[in-house]
PDB file of C-alpha atoms in Angstrom:
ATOM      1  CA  UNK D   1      26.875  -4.689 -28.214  1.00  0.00           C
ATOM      2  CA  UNK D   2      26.992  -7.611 -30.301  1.00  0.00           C
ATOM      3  CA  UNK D   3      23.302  -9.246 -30.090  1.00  0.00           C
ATOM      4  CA  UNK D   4      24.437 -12.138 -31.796  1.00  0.00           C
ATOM      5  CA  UNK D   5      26.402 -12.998 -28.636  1.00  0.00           C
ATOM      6  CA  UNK D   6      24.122 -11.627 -26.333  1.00  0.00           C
ATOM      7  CA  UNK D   7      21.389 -14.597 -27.947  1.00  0.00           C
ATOM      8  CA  UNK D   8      24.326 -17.488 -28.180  1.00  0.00           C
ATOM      9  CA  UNK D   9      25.264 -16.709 -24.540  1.00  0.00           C
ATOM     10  CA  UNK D  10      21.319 -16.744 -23.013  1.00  0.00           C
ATOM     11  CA  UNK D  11      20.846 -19.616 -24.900  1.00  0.00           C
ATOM     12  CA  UNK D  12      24.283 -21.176 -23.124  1.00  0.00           C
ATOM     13  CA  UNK D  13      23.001 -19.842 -19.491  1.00  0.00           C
ATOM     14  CA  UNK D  14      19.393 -20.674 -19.445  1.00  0.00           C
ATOM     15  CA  UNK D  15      21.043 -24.760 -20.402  1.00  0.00           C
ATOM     16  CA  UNK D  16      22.314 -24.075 -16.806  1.00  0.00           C
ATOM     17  CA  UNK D  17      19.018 -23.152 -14.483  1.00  0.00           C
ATOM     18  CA  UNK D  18      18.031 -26.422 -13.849  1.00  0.00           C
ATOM     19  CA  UNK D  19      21.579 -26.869 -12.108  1.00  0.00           C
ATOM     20  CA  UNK D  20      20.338 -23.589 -10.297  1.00  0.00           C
ATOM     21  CA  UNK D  21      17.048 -24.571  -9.589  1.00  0.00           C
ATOM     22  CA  UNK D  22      18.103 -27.650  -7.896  1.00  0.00           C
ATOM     23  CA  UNK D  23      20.648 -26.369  -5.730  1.00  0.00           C
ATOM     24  CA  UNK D  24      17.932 -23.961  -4.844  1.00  0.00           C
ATOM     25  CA  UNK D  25      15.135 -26.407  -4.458  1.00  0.00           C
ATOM     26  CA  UNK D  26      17.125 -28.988  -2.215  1.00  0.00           C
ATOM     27  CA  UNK D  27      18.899 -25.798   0.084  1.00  0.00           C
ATOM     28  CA  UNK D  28      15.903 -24.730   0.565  1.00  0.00           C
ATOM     29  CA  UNK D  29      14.157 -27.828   0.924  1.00  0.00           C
ATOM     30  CA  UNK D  30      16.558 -28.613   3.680  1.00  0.00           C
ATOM     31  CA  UNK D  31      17.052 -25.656   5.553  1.00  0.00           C
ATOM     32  CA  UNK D  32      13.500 -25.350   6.188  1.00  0.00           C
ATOM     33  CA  UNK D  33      13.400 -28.873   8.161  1.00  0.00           C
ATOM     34  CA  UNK D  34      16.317 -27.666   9.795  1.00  0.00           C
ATOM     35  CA  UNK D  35      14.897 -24.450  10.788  1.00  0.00           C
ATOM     36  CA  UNK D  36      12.081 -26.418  11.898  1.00  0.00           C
ATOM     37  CA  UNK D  37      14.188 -28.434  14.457  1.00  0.00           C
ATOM     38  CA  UNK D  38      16.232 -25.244  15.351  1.00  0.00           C
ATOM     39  CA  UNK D  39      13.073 -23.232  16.035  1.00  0.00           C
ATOM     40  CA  UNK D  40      11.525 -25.814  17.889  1.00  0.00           C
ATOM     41  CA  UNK D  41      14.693 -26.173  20.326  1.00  0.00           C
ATOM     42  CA  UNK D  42      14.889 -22.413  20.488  1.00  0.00           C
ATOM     43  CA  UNK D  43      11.386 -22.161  22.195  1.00  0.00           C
ATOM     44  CA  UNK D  44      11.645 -25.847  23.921  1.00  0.00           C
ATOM     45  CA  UNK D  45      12.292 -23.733  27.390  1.00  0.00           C
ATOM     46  CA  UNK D  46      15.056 -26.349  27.472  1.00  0.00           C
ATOM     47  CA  UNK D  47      18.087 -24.712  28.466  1.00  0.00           C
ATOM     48  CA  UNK D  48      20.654 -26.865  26.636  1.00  0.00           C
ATOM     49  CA  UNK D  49      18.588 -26.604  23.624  1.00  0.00           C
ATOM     50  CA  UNK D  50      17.765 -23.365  23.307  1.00  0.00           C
ATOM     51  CA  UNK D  51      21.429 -22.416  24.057  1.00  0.00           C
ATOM     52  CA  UNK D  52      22.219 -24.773  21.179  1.00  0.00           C
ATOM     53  CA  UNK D  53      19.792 -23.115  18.715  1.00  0.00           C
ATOM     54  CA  UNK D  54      21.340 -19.704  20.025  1.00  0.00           C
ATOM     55  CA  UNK D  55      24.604 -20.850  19.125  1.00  0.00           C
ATOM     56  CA  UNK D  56      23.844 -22.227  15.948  1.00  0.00           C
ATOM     57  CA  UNK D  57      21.660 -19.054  14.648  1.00  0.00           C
ATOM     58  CA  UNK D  58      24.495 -16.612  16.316  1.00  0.00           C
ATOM     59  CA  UNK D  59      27.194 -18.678  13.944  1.00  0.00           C
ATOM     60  CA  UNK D  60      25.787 -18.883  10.568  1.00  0.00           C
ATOM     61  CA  UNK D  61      24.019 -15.321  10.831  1.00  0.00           C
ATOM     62  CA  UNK D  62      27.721 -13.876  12.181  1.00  0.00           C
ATOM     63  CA  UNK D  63      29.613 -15.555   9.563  1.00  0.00           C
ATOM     64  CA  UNK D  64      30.004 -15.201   5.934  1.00  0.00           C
ATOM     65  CA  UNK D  65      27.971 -17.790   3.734  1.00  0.00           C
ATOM     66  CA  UNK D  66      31.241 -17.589   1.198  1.00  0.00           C
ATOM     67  CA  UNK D  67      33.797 -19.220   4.142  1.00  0.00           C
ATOM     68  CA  UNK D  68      31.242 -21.083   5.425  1.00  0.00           C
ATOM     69  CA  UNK D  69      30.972 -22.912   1.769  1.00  0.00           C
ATOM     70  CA  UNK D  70      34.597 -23.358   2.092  1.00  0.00           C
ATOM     71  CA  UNK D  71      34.712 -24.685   5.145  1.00  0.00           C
ATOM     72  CA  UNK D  72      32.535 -27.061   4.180  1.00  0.00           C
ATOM     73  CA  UNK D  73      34.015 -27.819   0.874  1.00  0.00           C
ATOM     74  CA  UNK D  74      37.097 -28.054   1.710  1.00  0.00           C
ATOM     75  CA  UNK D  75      37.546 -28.471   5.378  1.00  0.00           C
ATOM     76  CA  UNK D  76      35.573 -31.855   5.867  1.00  0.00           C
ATOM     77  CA  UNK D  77      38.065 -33.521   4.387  1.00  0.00           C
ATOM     78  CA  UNK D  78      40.584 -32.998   6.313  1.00  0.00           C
ATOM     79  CA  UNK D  79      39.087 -34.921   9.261  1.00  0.00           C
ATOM     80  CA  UNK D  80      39.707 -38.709   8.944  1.00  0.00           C
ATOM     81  CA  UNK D  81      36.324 -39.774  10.778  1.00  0.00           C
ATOM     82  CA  UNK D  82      34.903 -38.078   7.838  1.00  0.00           C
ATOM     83  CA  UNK D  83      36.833 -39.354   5.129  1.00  0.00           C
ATOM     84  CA  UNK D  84      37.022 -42.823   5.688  1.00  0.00           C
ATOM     85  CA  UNK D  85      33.327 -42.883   6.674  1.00  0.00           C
ATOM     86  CA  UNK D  86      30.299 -43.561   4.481  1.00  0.00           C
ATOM     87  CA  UNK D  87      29.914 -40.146   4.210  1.00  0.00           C
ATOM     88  CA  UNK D  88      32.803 -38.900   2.549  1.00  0.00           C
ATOM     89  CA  UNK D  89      31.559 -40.352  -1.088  1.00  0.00           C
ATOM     90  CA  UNK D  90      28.815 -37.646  -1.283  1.00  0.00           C
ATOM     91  CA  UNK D  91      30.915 -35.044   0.944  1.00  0.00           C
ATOM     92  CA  UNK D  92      32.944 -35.282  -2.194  1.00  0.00           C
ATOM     93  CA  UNK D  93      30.827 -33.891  -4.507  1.00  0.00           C
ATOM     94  CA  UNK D  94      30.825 -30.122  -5.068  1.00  0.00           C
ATOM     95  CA  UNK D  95      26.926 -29.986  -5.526  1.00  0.00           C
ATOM     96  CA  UNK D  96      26.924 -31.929  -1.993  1.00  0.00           C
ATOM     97  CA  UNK D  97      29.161 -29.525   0.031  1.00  0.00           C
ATOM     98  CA  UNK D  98      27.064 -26.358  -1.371  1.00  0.00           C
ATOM     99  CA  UNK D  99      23.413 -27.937  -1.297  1.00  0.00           C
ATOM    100  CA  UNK D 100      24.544 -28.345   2.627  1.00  0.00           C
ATOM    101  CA  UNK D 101      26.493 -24.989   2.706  1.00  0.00           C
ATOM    102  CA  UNK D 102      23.481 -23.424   2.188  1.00  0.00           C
ATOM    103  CA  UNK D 103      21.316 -25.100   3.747  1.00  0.00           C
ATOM    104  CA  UNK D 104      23.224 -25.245   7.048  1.00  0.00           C
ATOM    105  CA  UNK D 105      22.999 -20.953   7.008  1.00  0.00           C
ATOM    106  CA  UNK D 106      19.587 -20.483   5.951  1.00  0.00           C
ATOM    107  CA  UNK D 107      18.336 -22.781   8.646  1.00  0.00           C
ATOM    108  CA  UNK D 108      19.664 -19.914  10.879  1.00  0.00           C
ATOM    109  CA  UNK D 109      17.716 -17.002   9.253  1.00  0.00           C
ATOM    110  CA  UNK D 110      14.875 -19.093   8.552  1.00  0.00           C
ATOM    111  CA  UNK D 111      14.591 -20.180  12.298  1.00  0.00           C
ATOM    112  CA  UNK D 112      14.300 -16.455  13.710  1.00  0.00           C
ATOM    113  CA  UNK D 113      11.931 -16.095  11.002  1.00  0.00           C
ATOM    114  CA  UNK D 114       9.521 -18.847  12.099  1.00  0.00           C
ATOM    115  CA  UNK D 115      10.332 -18.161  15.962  1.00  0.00           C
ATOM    116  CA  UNK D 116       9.368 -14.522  15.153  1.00  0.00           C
ATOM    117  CA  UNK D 117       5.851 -15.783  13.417  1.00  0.00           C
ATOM    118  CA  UNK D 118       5.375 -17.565  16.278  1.00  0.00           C
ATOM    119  CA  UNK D 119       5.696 -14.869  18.826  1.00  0.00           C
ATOM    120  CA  UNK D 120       3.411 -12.623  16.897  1.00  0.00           C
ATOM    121  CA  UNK D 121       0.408 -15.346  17.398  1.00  0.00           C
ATOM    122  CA  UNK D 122      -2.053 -13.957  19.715  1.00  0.00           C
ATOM    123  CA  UNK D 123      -1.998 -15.412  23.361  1.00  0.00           C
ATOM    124  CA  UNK D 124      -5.773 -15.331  23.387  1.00  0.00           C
ATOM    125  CA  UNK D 125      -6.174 -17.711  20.119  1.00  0.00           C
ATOM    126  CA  UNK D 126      -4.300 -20.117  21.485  1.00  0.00           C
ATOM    127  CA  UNK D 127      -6.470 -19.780  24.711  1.00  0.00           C
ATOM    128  CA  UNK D 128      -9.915 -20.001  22.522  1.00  0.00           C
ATOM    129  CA  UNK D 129      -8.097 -22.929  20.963  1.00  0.00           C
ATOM    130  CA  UNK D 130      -7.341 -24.758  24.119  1.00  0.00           C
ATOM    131  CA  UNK D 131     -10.930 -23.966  25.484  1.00  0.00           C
ATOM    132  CA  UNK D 132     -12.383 -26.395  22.845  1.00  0.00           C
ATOM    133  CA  UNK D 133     -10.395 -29.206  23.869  1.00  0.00           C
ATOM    134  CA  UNK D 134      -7.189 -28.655  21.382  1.00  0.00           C
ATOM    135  CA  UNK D 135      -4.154 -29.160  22.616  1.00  0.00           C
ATOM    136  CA  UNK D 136      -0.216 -30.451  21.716  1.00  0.00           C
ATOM    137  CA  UNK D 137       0.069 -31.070  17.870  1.00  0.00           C
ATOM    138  CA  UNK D 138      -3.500 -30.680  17.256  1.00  0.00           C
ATOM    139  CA  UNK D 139      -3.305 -27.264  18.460  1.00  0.00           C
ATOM    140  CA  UNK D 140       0.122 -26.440  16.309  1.00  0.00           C
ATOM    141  CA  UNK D 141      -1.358 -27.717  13.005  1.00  0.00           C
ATOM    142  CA  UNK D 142      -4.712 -26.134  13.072  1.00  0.00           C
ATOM    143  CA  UNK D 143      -3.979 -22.920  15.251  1.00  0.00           C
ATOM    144  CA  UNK D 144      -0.061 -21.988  15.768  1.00  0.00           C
ATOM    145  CA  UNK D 145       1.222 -23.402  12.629  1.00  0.00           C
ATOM    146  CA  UNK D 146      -1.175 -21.550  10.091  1.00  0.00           C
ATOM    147  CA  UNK D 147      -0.824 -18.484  11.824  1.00  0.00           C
ATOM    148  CA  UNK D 148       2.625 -18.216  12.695  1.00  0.00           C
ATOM    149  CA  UNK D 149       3.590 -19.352   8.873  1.00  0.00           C
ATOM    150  CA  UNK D 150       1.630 -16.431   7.294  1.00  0.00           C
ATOM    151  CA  UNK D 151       3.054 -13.772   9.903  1.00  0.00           C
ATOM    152  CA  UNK D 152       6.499 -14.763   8.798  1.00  0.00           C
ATOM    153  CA  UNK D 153       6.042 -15.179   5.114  1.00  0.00           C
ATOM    154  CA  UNK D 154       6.940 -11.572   4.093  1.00  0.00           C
ATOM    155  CA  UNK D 155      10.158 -11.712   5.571  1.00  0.00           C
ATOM    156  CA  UNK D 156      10.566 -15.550   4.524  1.00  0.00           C
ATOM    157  CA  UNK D 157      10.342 -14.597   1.417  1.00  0.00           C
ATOM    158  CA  UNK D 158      12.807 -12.335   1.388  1.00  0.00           C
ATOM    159  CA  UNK D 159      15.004 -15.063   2.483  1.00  0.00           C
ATOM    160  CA  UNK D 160      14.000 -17.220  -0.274  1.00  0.00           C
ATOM    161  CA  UNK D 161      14.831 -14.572  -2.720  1.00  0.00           C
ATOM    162  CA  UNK D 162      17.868 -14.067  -1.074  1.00  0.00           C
ATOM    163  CA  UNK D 163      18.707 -17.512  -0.950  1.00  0.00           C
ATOM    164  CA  UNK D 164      18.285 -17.581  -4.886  1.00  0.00           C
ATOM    165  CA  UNK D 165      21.161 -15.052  -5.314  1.00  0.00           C
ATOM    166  CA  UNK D 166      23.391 -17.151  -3.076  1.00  0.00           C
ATOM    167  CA  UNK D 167      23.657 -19.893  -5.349  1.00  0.00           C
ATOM    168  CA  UNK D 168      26.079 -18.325  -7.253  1.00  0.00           C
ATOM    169  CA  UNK D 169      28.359 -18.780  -4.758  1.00  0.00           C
ATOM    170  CA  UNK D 170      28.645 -22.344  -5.815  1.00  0.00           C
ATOM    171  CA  UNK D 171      30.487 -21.494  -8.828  1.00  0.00           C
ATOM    172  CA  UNK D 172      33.633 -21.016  -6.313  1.00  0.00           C
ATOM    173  CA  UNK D 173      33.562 -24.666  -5.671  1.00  0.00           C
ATOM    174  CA  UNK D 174      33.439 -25.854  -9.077  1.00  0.00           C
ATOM    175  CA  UNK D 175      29.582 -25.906  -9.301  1.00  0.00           C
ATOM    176  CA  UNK D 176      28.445 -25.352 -13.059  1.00  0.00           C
ATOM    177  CA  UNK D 177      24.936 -23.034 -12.105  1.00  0.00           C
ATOM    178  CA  UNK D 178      24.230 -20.039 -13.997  1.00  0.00           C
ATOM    179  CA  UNK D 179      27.529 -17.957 -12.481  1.00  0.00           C
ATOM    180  CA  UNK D 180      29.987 -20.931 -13.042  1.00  0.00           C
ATOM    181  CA  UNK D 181      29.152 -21.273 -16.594  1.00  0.00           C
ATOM    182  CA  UNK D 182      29.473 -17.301 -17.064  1.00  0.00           C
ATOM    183  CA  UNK D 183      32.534 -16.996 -15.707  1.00  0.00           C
ATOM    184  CA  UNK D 184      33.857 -19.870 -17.742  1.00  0.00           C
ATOM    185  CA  UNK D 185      32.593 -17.689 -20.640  1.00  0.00           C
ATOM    186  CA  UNK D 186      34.252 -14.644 -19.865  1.00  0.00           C
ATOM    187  CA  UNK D 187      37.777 -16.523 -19.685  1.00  0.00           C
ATOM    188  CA  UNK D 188      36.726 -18.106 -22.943  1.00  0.00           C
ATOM    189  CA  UNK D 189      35.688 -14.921 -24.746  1.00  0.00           C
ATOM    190  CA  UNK D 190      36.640 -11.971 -22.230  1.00  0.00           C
ATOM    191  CA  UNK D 191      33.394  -9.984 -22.956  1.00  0.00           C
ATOM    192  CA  UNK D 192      32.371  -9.543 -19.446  1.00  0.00           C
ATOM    193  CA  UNK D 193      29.671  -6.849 -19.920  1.00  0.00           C
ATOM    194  CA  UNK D 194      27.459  -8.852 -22.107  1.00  0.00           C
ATOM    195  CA  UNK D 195      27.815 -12.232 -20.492  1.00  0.00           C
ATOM    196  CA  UNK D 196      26.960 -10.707 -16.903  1.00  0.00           C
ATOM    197  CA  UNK D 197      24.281  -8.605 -18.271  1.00  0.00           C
ATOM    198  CA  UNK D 198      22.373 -12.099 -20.117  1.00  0.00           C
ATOM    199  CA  UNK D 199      23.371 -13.937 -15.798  1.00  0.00           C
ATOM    200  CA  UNK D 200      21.671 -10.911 -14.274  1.00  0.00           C
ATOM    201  CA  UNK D 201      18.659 -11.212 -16.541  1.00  0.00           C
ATOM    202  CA  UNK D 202      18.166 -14.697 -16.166  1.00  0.00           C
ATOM    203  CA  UNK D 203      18.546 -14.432 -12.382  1.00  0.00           C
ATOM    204  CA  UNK D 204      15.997 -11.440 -12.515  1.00  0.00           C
ATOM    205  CA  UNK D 205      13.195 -13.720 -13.851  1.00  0.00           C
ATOM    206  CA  UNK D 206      13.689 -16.410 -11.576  1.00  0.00           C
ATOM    207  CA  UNK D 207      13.333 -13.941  -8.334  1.00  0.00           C
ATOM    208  CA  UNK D 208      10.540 -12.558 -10.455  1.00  0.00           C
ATOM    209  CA  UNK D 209       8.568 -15.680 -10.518  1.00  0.00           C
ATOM    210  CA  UNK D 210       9.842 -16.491  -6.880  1.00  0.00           C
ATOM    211  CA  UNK D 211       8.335 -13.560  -5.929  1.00  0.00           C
ATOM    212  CA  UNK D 212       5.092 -13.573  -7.804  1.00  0.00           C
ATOM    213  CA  UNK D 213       4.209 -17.230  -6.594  1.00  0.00           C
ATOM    214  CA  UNK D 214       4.860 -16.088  -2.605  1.00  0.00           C
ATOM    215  CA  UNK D 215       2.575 -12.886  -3.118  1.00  0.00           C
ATOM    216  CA  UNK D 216      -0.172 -15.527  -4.985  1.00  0.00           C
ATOM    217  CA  UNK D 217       0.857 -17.970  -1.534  1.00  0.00           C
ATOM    218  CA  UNK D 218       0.060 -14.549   1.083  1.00  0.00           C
ATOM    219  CA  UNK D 219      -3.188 -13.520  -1.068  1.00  0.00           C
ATOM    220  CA  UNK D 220      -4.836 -17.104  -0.835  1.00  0.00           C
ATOM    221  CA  UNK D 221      -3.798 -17.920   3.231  1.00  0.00           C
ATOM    222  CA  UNK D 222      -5.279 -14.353   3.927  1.00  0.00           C
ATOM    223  CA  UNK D 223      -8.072 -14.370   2.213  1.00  0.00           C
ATOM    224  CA  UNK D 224     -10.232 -14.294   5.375  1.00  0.00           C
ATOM    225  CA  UNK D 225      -9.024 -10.688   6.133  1.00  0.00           C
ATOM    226  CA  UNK D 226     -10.906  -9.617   2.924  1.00  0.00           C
ATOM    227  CA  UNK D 227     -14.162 -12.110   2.865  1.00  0.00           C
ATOM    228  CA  UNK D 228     -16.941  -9.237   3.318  1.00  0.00           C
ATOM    229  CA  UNK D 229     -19.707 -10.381   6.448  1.00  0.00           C
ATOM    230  CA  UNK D 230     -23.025 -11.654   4.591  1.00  0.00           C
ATOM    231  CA  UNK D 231     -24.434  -8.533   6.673  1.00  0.00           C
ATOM    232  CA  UNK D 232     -22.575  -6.386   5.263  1.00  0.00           C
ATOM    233  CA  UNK D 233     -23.769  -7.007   1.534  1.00  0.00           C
ATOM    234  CA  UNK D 234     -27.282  -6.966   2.099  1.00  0.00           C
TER     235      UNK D 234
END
């Protein structure tokens, strides 16, 4: 291998993470309202809005993210009511179509995510909760919400990591992350091996710090699990 290369291409990749780290930031970003709304319909009791979250989660779980992206990308166009609306200037943009490609399909994984932290909260909590007076949002912010969110952040972060891999999907519609700019390499140099090698490394140490900061996030909300009773150390 020529190291020489290997150093001039890093240097060329890592000038494209904060491209990655937006798209990231902003799909996730969004997706989690969504799956917020979409959670909240799913377990509304409402049958048109449940059946409407079911739909939605069944569609973007069931389908590819890569045709979804190009539906997006290139399908809204081809509706006039898009097109000649105030939309269609930022439905335009590549970053646009995949920041909301994304976000549109982890909204669906991220709902049954949250609606499965939710069902794993303890019936009789929110009982003891409700027996001192809390009730409606009170009751979600200090009881359901806290709970629910650290039941589901295992497999939420999962997603997120997941999530970070996806974004080089963008590259397909002419989005310059850290995959666009090594594939523009490789028809510029054809030396595939090293200039995928320095794109899996760089993507490596972002899911590495992902990762590190959601274990730091689970070891401070459950630090109750491991305070030791004042008994117990006397």
């Amino acid at each position: 291998m020529d190291f020489t290369f290997i150093a001039s291409t890093m240097v060329t990749l890592l000038k494209a993470v904060p491209t990655t780290l937006i798209l990231f930031s902003l799909s996730i970003l969004c997706g989690g309202l969504l799956a917020l709304v979409i959670v909240w319909m799913r377990v509304s009791g409402n049958p048109v809005l449940s059946g409407f979250a079911k739909g939605y989660i069944f569609v973007f779980r069931g389908s590819p993210l890569l045709i979804q992206m190009f539906l997006v990308f290139y399908g809204l166009g081809q509706f006039g009511v898009i097109r000649y609306s105030f939309l269609w200037p930022f439905l335009r943009e590549p970053m646009v179509c995949a920041v909301l490609s994304l976000a549109l399909c982890t909204a669906g994984y991220t709902a049954e995510i949250f609606r499965g932290g939710i069902r794993a909260v303890s019936p009789k909590e929110i009982e003891a909760a409700r027996s001192i007076g809390m009730s409606g949002f009170l009751l979600v912010r200090r009881i359901l919400a806290p709970i629910a969110f650290r039941h589901a952040l295992p497999a939420y972060s999962t997603e997120i990591v997941l999530m970070m891999k996806s974004t080089a999907l963008a590259s397909l519609v002419t989005v310059w992350e850290v995959t666009g700019v090594a594939q523009r390499l490789i028809s510029q140099t054809y030396r595939t091996m090293e200039v995928f090698l320095c794109a899996a490394i760089i993507y490596l140490l972002l899911n590495f710090i992902i990762l590190q900061g959601m274990a730091l996030l689970e070891y401070s909300l459950s630090r109750h699990r491991r305070a030791i009773p004042q008994a117990l150390k006397a």
